[in-house]
Coordinates of C-alpha atoms in Angstrom, one line a residue:
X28 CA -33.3 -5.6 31.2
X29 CA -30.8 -3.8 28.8
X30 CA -27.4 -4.6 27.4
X31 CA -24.8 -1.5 27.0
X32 CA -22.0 -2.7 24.6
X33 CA -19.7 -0.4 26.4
X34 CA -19.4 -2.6 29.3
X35 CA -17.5 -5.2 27.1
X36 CA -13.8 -4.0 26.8
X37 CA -12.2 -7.7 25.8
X38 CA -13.5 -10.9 25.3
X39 CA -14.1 -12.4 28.5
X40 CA -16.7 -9.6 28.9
X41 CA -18.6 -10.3 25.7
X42 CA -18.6 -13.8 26.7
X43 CA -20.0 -13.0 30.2
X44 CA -21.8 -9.6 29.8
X45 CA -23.7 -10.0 26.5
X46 CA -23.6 -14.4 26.1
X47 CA -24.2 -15.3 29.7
X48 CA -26.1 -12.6 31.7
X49 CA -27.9 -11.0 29.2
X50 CA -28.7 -13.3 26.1
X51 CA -28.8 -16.7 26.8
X52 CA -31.5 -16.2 29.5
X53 CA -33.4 -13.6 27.5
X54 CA -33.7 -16.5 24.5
X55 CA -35.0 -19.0 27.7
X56 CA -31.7 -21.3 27.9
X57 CA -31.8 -22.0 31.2
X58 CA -27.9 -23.4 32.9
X59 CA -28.8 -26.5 31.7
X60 CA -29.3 -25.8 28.2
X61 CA -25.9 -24.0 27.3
X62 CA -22.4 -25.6 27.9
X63 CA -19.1 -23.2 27.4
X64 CA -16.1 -24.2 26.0
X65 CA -17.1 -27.3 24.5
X66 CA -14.1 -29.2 22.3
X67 CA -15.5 -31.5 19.6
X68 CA -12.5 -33.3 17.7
X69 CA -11.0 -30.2 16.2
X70 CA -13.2 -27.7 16.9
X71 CA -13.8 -25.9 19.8
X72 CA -16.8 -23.9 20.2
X73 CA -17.2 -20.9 22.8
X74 CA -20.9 -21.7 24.3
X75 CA -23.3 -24.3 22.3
X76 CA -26.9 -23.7 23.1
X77 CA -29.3 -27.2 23.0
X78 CA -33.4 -27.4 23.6
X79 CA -32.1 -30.6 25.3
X80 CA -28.5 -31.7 25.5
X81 CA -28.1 -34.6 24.0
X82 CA -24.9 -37.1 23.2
X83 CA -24.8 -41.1 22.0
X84 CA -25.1 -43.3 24.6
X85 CA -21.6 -44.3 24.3
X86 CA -18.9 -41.4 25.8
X87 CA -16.6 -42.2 23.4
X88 CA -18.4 -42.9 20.5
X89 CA -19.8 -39.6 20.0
X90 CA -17.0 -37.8 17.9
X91 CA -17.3 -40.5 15.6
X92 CA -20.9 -40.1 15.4
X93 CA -20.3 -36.4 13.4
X94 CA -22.3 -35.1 11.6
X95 CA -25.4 -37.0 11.9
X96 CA -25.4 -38.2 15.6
X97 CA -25.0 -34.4 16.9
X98 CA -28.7 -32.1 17.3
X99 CA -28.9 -29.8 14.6
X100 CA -31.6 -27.6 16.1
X101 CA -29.3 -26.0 18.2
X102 CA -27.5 -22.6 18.4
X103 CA -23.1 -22.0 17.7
X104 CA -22.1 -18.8 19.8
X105 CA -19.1 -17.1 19.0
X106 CA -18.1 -14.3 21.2
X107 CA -14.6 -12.5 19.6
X108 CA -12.9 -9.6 21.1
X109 CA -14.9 -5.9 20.1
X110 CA -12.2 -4.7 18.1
X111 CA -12.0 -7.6 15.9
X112 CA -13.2 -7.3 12.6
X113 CA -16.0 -10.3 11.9
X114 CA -15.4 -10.6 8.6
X115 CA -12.3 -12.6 9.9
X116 CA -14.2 -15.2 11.6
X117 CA -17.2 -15.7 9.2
X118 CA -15.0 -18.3 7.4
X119 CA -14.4 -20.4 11.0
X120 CA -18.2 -20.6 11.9
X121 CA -19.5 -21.9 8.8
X122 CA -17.0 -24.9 9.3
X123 CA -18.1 -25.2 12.3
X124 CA -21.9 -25.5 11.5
X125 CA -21.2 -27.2 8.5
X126 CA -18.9 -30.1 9.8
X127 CA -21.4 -30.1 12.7
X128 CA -24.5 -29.6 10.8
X129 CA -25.7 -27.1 13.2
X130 CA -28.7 -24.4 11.6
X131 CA -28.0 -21.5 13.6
X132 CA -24.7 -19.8 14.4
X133 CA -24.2 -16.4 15.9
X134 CA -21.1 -14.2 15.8
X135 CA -20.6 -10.9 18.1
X136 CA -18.3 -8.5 19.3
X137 CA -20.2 -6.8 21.4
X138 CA -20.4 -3.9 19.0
X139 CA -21.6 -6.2 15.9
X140 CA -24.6 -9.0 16.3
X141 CA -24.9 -11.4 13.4
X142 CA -27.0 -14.8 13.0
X143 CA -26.4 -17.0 10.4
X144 CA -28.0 -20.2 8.5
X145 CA -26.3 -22.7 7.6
X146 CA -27.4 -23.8 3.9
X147 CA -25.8 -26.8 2.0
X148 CA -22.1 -26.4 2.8
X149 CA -22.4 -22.6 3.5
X150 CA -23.8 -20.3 5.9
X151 CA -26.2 -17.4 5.2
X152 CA -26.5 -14.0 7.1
X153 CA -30.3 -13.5 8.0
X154 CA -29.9 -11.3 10.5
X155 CA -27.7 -8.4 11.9
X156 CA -27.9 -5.6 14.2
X157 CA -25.5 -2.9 16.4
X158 CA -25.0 -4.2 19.7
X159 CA -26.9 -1.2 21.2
X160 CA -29.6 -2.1 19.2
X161 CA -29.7 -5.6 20.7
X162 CA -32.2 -4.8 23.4
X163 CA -34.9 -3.2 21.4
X164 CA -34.4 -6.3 18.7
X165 CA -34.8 -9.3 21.0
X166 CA -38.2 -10.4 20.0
X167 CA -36.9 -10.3 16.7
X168 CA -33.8 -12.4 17.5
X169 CA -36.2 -15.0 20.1
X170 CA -38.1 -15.7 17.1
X171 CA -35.1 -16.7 14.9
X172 CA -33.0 -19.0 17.7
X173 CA -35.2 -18.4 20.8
X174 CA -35.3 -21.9 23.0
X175 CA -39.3 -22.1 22.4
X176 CA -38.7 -20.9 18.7
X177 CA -36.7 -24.0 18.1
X178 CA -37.9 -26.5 20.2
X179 CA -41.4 -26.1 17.4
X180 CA -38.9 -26.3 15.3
X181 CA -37.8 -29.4 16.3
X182 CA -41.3 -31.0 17.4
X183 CA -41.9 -30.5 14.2
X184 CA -39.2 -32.3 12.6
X185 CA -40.5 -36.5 12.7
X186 CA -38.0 -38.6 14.2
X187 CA -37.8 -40.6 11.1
X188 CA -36.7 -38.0 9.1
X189 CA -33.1 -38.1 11.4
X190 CA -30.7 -40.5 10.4
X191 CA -29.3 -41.2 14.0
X192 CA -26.4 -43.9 13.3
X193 CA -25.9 -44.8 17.0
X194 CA -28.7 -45.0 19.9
X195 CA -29.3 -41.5 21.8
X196 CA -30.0 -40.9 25.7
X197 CA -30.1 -37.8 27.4
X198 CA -27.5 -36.5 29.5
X199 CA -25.5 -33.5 29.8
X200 CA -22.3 -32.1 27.4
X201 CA -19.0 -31.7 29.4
X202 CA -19.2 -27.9 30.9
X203 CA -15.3 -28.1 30.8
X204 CA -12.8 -28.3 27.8
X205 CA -11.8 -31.1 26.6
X206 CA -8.2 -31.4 26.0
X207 CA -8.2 -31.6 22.3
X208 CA -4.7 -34.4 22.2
X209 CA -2.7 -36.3 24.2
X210 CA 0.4 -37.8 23.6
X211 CA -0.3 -41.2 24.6
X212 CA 0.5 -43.8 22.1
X213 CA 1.2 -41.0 19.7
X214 CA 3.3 -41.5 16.5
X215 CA 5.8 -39.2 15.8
X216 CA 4.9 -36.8 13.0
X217 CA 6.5 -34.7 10.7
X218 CA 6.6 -31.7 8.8
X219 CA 8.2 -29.6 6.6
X220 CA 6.8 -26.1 5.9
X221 CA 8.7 -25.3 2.5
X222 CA 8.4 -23.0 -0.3
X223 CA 10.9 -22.2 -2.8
X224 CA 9.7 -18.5 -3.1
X225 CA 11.1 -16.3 0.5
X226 CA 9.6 -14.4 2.4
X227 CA 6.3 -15.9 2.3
X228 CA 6.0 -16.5 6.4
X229 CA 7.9 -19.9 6.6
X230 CA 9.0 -19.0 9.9
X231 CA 6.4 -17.2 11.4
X232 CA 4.2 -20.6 10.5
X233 CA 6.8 -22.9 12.3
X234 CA 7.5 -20.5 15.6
X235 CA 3.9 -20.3 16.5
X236 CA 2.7 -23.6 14.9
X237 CA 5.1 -25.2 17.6
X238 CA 3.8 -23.0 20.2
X239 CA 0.2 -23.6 19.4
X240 CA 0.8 -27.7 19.3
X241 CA 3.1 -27.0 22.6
X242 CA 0.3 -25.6 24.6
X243 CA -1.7 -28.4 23.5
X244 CA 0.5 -30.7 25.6
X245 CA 2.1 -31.8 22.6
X246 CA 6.3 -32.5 22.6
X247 CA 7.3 -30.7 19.8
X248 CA 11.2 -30.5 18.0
X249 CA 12.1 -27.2 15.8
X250 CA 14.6 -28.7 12.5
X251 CA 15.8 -25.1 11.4
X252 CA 17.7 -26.0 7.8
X253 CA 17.7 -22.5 6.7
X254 CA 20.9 -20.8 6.6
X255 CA 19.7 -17.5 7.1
X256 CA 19.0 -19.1 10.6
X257 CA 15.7 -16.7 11.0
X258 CA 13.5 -19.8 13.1
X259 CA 16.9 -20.0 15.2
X260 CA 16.7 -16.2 15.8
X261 CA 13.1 -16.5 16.5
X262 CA 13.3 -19.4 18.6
X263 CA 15.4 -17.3 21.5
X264 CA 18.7 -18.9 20.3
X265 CA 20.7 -15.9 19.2
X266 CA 20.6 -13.8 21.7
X267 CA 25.1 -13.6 21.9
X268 CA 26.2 -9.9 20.8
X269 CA 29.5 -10.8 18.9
X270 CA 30.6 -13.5 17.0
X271 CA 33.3 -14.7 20.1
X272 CA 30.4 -15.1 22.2
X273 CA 28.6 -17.5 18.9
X274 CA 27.6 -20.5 20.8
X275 CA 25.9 -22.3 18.0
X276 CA 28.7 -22.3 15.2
X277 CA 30.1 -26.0 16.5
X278 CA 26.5 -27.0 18.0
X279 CA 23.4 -26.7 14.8
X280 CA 22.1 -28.9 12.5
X281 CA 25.1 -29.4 10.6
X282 CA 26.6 -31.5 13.0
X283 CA 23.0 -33.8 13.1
X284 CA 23.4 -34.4 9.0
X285 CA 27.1 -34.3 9.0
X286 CA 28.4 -37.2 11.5
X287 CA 27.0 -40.4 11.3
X288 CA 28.2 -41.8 14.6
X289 CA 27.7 -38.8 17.1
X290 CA 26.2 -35.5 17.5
X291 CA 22.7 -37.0 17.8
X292 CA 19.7 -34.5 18.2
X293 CA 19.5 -34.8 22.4
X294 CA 23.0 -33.9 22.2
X295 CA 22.5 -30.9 19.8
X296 CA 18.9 -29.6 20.6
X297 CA 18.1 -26.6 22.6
X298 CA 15.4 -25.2 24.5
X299 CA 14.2 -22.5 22.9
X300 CA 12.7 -19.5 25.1
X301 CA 10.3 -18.3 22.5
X302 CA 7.1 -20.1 24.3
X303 CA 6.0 -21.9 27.2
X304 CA 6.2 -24.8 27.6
X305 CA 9.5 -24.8 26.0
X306 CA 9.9 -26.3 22.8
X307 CA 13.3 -27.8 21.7
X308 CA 15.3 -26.8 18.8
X309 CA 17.9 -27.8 16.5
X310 CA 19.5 -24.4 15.5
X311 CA 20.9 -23.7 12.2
X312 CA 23.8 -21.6 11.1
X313 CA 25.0 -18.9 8.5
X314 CA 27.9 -21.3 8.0
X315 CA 25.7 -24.0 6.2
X316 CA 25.9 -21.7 3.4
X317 CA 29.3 -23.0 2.5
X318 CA 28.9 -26.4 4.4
X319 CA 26.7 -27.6 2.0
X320 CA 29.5 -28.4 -0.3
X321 CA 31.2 -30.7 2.0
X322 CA 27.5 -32.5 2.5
X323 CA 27.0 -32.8 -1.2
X324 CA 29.8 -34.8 -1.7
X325 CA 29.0 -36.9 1.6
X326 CA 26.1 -39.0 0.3
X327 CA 24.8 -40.5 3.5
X328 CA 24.3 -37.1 4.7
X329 CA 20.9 -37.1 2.9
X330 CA 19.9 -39.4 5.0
X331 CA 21.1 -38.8 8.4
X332 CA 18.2 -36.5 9.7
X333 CA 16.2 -39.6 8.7
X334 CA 17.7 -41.9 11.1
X335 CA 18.5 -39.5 13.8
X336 CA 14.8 -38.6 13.7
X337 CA 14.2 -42.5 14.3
X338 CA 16.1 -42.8 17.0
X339 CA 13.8 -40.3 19.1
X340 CA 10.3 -41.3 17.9
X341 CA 9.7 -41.4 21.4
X342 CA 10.8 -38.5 22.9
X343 CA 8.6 -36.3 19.9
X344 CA 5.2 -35.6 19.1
X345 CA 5.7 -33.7 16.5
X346 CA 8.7 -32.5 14.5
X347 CA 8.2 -29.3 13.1
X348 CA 11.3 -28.6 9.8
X349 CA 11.7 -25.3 8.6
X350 CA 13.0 -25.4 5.4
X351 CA 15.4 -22.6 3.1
X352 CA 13.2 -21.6 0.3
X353 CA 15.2 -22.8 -2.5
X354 CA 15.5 -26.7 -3.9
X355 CA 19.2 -27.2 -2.5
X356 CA 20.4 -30.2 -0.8
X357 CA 19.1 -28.9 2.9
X358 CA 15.4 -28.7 1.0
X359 CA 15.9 -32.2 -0.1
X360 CA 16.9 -33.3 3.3
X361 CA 14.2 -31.9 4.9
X362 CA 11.8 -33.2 2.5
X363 CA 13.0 -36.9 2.5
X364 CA 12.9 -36.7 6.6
X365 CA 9.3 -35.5 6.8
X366 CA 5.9 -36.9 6.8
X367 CA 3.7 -34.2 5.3
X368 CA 4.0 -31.3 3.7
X369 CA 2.7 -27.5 4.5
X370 CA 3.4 -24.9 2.1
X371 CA 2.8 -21.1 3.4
X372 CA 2.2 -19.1 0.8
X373 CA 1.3 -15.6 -0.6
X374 CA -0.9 -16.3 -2.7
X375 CA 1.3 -13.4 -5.4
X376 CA 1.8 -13.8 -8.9
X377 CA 5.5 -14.9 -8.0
X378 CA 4.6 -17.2 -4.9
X379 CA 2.1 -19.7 -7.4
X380 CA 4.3 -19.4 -10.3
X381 CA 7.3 -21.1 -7.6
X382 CA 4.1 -23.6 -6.8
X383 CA 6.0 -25.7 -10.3
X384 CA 8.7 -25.7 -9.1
X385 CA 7.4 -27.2 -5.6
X386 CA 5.3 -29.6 -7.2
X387 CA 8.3 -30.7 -9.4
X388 CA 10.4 -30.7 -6.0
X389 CA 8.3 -33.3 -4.4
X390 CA 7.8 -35.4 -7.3
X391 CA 11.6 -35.9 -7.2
X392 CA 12.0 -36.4 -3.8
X393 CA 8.9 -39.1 -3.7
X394 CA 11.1 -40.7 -6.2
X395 CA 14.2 -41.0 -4.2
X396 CA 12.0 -41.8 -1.3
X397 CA 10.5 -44.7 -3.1
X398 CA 13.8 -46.2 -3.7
X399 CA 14.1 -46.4 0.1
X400 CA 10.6 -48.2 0.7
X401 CA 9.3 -44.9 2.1
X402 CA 6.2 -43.2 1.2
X403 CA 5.4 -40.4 -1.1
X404 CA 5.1 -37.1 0.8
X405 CA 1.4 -36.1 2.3
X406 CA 0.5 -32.7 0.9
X407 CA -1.6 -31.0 3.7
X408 CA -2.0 -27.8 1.9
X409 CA -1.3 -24.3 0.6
X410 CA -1.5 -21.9 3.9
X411 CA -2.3 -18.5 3.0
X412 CA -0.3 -16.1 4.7
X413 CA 1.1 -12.7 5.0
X414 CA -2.8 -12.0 4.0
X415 CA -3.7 -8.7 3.4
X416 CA -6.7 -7.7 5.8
X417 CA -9.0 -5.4 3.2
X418 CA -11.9 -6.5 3.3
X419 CA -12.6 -5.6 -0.3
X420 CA -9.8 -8.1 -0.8
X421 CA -10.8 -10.7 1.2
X422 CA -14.7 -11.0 -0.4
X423 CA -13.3 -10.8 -4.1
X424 CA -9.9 -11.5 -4.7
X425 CA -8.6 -14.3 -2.0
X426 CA -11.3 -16.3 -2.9
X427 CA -10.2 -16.4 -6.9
X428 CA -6.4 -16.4 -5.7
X429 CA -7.4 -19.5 -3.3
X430 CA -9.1 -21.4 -6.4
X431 CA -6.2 -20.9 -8.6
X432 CA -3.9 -23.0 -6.5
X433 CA -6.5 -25.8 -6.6
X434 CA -7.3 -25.4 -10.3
X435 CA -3.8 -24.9 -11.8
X436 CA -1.2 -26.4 -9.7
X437 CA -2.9 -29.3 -8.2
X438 CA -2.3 -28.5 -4.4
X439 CA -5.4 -28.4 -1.8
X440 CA -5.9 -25.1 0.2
X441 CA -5.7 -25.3 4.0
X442 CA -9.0 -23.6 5.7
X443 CA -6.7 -21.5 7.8
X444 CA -6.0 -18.3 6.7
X445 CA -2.8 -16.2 8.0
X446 CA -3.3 -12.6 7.8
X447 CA -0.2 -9.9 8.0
X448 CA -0.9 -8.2 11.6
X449 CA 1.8 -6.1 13.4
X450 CA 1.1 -8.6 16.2
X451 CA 3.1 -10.9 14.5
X452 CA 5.9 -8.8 13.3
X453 CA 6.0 -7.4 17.0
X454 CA 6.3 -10.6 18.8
X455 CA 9.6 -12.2 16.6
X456 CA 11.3 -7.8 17.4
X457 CA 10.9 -8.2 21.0
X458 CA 13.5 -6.9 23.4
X459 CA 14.5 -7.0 27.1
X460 CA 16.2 -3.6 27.8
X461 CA 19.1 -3.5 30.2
X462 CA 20.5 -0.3 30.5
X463 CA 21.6 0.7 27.2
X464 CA 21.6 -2.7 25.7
X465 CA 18.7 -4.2 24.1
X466 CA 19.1 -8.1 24.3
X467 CA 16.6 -9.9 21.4
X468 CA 13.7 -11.8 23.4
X469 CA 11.3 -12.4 20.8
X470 CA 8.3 -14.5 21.6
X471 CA 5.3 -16.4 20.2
X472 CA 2.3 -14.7 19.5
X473 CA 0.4 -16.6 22.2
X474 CA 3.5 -15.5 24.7
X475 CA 3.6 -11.7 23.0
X476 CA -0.1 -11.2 23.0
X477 CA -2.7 -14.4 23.5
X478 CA -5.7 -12.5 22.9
X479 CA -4.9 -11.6 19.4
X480 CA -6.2 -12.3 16.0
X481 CA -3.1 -13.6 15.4
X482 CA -2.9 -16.0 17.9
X483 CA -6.7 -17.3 17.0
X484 CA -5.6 -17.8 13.7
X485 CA -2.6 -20.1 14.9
X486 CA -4.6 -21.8 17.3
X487 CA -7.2 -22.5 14.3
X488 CA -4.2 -23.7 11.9
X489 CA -2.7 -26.0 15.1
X490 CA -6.3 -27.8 15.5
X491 CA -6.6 -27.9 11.3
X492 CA -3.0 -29.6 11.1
X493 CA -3.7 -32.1 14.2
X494 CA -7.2 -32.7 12.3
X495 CA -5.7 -33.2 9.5
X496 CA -2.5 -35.9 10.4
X497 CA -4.7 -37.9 12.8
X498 CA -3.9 -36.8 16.1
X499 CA -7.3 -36.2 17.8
X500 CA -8.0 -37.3 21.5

């Protein structure tokens, strides 16, 4: 029995040409012993191999069993789409085996076989091979994470040696995903993605962020507070062709922080056509660029999105605030509504050296918040984004640029990586053509193009984020 790489055109057909019909059985794991799109808390794992599936005794107890409660002689398959660069996804797997404390992980494209080790808190390569090469280099790979290879493995290991914190039986992992949140008895969240530095992917992050949470089942409210109104154009909302036909000049986010009594958010939100399911969205303006003067000397305005916000904690999940990348009075607004923080970034000389100016930001707003009996703002992270994909780049420079934000400014770096793709650039310039007239239809990258990079690396970020502010199943 051989495998021919040139079979697998996407990733469904790595998954089921190389995974299922060729490898799993040739390493001895019978149906029973592998499980497919298995969701474990935040991660979610293509196929998990066991020598015998295992879980605590109690259903529910075993996510909060992790690490020690789940078998660690067991295999991580990752099957990714064959012109995908692995490099990308190296990062993702050892997280995956280290949060899990799994020993064995593999990564493939179908071109590209890898199996890796998981040491301490990072993961080893010890073994890697072409994909037509996979045939002639299965006794080699059975001996590394073949079922009878690691079953001695684990006969060997004395059950005293496992600190098992909750009783054990035997019975089978679910073979279908698990959804990874609901929105029952969910507190509203929310927050701002802010830098003071442009054009470091603010509104990339929040478009597809939304989408990501949206297709989670999630209910999820777009805050645009930018004037250059660039999530509002993404989101679907400006798709008029002259200013007569400008529907959102009397209808934005202005009207939300302006009047105290009226204009509230169900009145002023819109359903934005970027993604499905739809996502609502409080558009902003170009006019906010001189409105602002009228809400500086209007004091209450500051905190109007605040109370507004209160008023539908039950209609939202999450609240999602794009922010203009300056330290005006929309900034402050949007940071004395929200919950947490995320800061895309760069990662470029001028990008950290704006990091002061953000950490100087928030430690003026948690001022003014604490006059109001709320809490300092949650830092989630530095996102790296707009990432260049060299991989020269990514093996010695990101890693130095990552540690600098830790070192010198104080902020924790989010596991997620965003890299600059034209996937992304694509989606947001997307047209309907009638005619002669192109009409703007831009999309999410999971509605332009779900099999992406792209929209892996979003889908990573949304399940980070949710991780990270509590909302698990």
């Amino acid at each position: 029995m051989n495998f021919n790489p040139q079979l697998c055109r996407n990733e469904s057909e790595v998954e089921s040409k190389l995974i299922v019909q060729y490898l799993l059985p040739m390493l001895g794991y019978d149906a029973s012993k592998w499980h497919q799109e298995v969701a474990l808390g935040s991660i979610r794992l293509d196929f998990l191999a066991l020598i015998s599936p295992i879980i605590p005794a109690s259903p529910d107890a075993f996510p909060k069993a992790f690490p020690k409660a789940f078998p660690k002689i067991c295999v991580v398959m990752e099957a990714k789409h064959p012109k995908q660069n692995l490099n990308f996804h190296v990062r993702r797997l050892r997280r995956y085996l280290s949060n899990l404390q799994v020993l064995y992980g593999v990564l493939t494209n179908g071109k590209d076989f890898r199996i890796y080790e998981l040491e301490g808190d990072g993961i080893n390569l010890i073994f890697q091979c072409q994909g037509s090469e996979i045939a002639d280099k299965i006794p080699k790979i059975k001996d590394i994470i073949g079922r009878d290879k690691l079953a001695g493995l684990e006969a060997s290991q004395s059950q005293s040696s496992i600190d098992f914190p909750i009783p054990i039986k035997t019975i089978t992992l679910p073979s279908e995903p698990i959804s990874l949140v609901t929105s029952e008895s969910i507190t509203m969240k929310t927050i701002a993605i802010y830098h003071n530095k442009g054009g470091v992917g603010k509104t990339t992050t929040t478009i597809n962020l939304a989408a990501a949470m949206s297709r989670k089942g999630l209910k999820v409210l777009i805050i645009d507070l930018d004037s250059q109104a660039n999530t509002t154009y993404a989101a679907g909302l400006m798709k008029f062709a002259n200013e007569d036909d400008d529907i959102l000049k009397d209808c934005n986010v202005y009207n939300v922080i302006h009047y105290p009594r009226s204009n509230y958010i169900p009145e002023i939100a819109l359903k934005g056509s970027f993604t499905y399911p739809e996502v609502d969205v409080i558009p902003a303006h170009i006019n906010l660029i001189w409105q602002e003067n009228t809400l500086v000397d209007q004091e209450s305005s500051k905190f109007q999105l605040v109370k507004k916000l209160e008023l539908v904690k039950d209609k939202y999940d999450v609240v999602l605030i794009d922010t203009p990348p300056s330290l005006n009075l929309y900034a402050k607004i949007a940071l004395i509504a929200c919950d947490y923080l995320i800061i895309p970034s760069d990662l470029k000389p001028f990008a950290n050296e704006g990091l002061r100016n953000v950490r100087n930001f928030i430690q003026e707003i948690d001022e003014f918040r604490s006059y109001t009996n709320r809490n300092g703002i949650k830092v989630l992270g530095v996102l790296p984004s707009k990432i260049l994909t060299n991989a020269n780049y990514i093996k010695a420079t990101l890693p130095k640029q990552e540690k600098v934000i830790a070192e010198r400014y104080g902020f924790p770096v989010l596991e997620t990586r965003i890299f600059q793709r034209e996937d992304l650039s694509r989606a947001v310039d997307n047209f309907i053509l009638e005619g002669d007239i192109q009409t703007p239809d831009p999309k999410s990258i999971f509605d332009f193009k779900p099999d992406s990079i792209s929209a892996a690396e979003f889908e990573e970020l949304a399940n980070e984020i949710l991780s990270k502010i509590g909302m698990r199943p």
